[in-house]
Amino acid sequence: MSNQVNTSIRRETSTCYHCGEECKDEILHIGEKNFCCTGCKLVFEVLSESDLCTYYEIAEKPGLSQKSVSGRDNRFDYLDDLDIVRKLIDFQNAEETHITFSIPLIHCASCIWLLENFHKLHSGIISGRVEFIKKKVQVKYLHDKISLKEVVRLLSRIGYEPAINLADADKKTVEVTDKKLIYKLAVAGFCFGNMMLFSLPEYFAEAELLGAGFKKTFNYLNVMLSIPVFFYAATDYYRSAWLSIRNKAVNMDVPIAIGIITLFTYSLFDIFILGNEGYMDTLGGLLFFLLIGKYYQQKTYDTLSFDRDYKSYFPVAVTKLVRDEEEVIPLIKLNVGDIIKVRNEELIPADSILIEGEAFVDYSFVTGEEVPVAKRKGELIYAGGRQKGKALTLTVQKSPSQGYLTDLWNNDSFDKEKVNSLESLANRISGKFTFTVLAIAFGALIYWGVTGQLSMGVLAFTSVLIITCPCALAMSTPFTLGNTLRVFGQGKFFLKNSHVIEKLAKVDTVVFDKTGTLTSTSEASVKYFGEPLSTESKSIIKSLVNQSTHALSNRINTALDGVKAIKLGEVEEISGKGLRTIYRTQEIKLGSADFVGAGTQGLPEGGNLVFFAVEGTLLGYFFIQSGLRKGIENVVSDINEKFPVHFLSGDQDHERVNLVKVFGNQILMNFNQSPSDKLAYIKNLNQNGAHTLMIGDGLNDAGALRESQVGIALTDKITNFSPASDAIMDAAVIQKLPAFLDFTKTSRKIIKASFGLSFTYNIVGVYFAVQGLVSPVFCAILMPISSISVVVFTTLTTNYLAYRRGLKDKIW
């Protein structure tokens, strides 16, 4: 179809039919439809050939720009490697293969529709199924008709190139909700429901109408249903209680296990010896409610990945040069001595020596320094930087797993699991609670035994253990923390687990990374001082910075948005100095003071200076400051009223003066900090007794984030790489950080209040149980009522207070 359409190029202003961006340089036409680049046009042609243009009807301008997408045919060659393919796929049999891709570009209903109609593009594709929240798609295909490389290439052609990195080829087991817990919950729920059905006549005192035979039959059926509950559904509590006792400690599961055993044993005695109905329905209800709380706690936010390492950042393949021929190989097969090619915007995969090309390496993600570093032939380039400019030829000096960058993961902070130094509040109470309950229960037994009423003593003993079985107490913590996790998640602040809430509540020292955390490139300030620039001068500067990938050039380029560039001759970029060209026989320079021959005395401090000179005469300079995130001053100020605040930065200290003006002298600022320096700084604070919170954004912060008691990775896109951390925060909600920290303390208060509610039930119930005024049946009824009321209380209170604090738009 597309071969029959005439394509032309015209110079005019329009928007792209595929992505909606303005067509600035040229417009490609297919019929009446305009496209900003060949990539967008190609996507339309592919969809048009397969009759999938409904994609454009579901949402307006649904696609994303394809201008920056690489068109190299060999970039997916590493997928010919069977070892890599085996590590990437989820399932394979004699006919079909299943694989799950991470596709960050999924963003709307059109994306879902297209990927779930992916099979229409090739007969070898069986199906595509999208998980929108996770931005993943599972593809099933016939491997005798289409290869994995062709599947990935086809996805790339329609604008949804998968994000495949080294971590995908070295998959770790993702923690998911324990299936055994689901099975146990199902067993407990099934048995509990049927037990309640068989016990219904007893609750309405109509059991006598059934006759003695039917009454005993229902009791025996309850015993049969209680066996899988007692011997299967409750096993986790027995195991936990036994391990706790063996380690000479008492956790919350000890009284639960005692209550379960007592209830089951006494019910058997009551049914088979005394001829009564027993309390097996109570046992089923007890386990069902307990397992619901446990499932809720495990299920919350299982899907987020928090323990990412350098493998999530590195590419899965690199371009290796063999006899001047390019060969794409898996990164895991890269060896010392191999010669590799790294193109513009590609990552340096291993510590290497530059042997050809001009290197301008952006280490902002590794060191925090925004300005690219110039490297000469023969110099060592560390892994983790990104080339800005023309292609480089390098020879590998160290394997990817042994480079400078990955030394961070050899630190003790990464080798050991983080120990939760803040013991669960419920577990701290459970020891005293358990001994108190046992003392009361045995006291009641002895009291009634001494008076000659042993039967009443057994009933009192059993009633005390049942009514004080800490079901409500055990559920108050997971439901409160679970609701808090959900509130935070809705606010784009994702915590690793509920223990992080308790850790955040104990924080007394806050440490911020500067670059990318306090600052944002979109907020950068560019001001010009000097002789007014003519239209021609602006056009010349625009043309110069267009030729450079330097961060400062990019900022000037953005500041001159709308200025039309003019055609220049050869533009020379001198590494670390600036840009030079000849225009109408005049030498024009843009760069550092030394480069243009200017002095710096009396010039403003707190930013970068870029000078503009013509024929050796300085005309002016650009003053460029890293822009602070909106509202960050208030965030730091609010936190600093309660805790000491520290800044760590890999930048030089040229912005210290400006930062002091904004944040004040009370902030402890540290510059020129390498990744290891940041880690050591946090470790020193911890050793001095501080409870540290570290907020960072880059790979250079990974060590510090892991060493701190709580590490928050700040990201502009949740789908982007984030270092090993306890939490991920969307940068758009950084202003709410003080409110989030305050609410963790509120959660602890809610838990304590729910404990108080639970203890109130227990005290009232124990009083009547000791007096022999209630039976185990009454206690069994009160136990689920107390549990449900605690759940309702914690849920309502958490949501209401979150709404009042501005962390939720509405209560529900």
PDB file of C-alpha atoms in Angstrom, residues 37 61 102 130 136 246 285 298 326-327 353 450 468 471 479 482 489 574 593 703:
ATOM      1  CA  CYS A  37      10.617  12.394  10.456  1.00  0.00           C
ATOM      2  CA  LYS A  61      -1.629  11.909  18.039  1.00  0.00           C
ATOM      3  CA  SER A 102       9.310  -3.865  29.343  1.00  0.00           C
ATOM      4  CA  VAL A 130      -0.456  -5.600  27.885  1.00  0.00           C
ATOM      5  CA  LYS A 136       4.901  -4.528  30.053  1.00  0.00           C
ATOM      6  CA  ARG A 246      13.702 -21.488  70.322  1.00  0.00           C
ATOM      7  CA  GLY A 285     -13.072 -17.796  61.500  1.00  0.00           C
ATOM      8  CA  GLN A 298       2.238  -9.331  51.473  1.00  0.00           C
ATOM      9  CA  GLU A 326      31.107  -4.556  13.388  1.00  0.00           C
ATOM     10  CA  GLU A 327      29.674  -7.407  15.430  1.00  0.00           C
ATOM     11  CA  ILE A 353      41.190   3.249  26.746  1.00  0.00           C
ATOM     12  CA  VAL A 450      -9.354 -24.520  94.240  1.00  0.00           C
ATOM     13  CA  THR A 468      -7.393 -12.470  74.089  1.00  0.00           C
ATOM     14  CA  CYS A 471      -6.336 -11.345  66.048  1.00  0.00           C
ATOM     15  CA  PHE A 479      -3.950  -2.824  57.832  1.00  0.00           C
ATOM     16  CA  GLY A 482      -1.011  -1.253  54.252  1.00  0.00           C
ATOM     17  CA  GLY A 489       1.482   5.026  46.352  1.00  0.00           C
ATOM     18  CA  ILE A 574      37.853  22.403  21.274  1.00  0.00           C
ATOM     19  CA  ALA A 593      37.240  32.910  29.710  1.00  0.00           C
ATOM     20  CA  GLY A 703      25.952   3.365  47.712  1.00  0.00           C
TER      21      GLY A 703
END
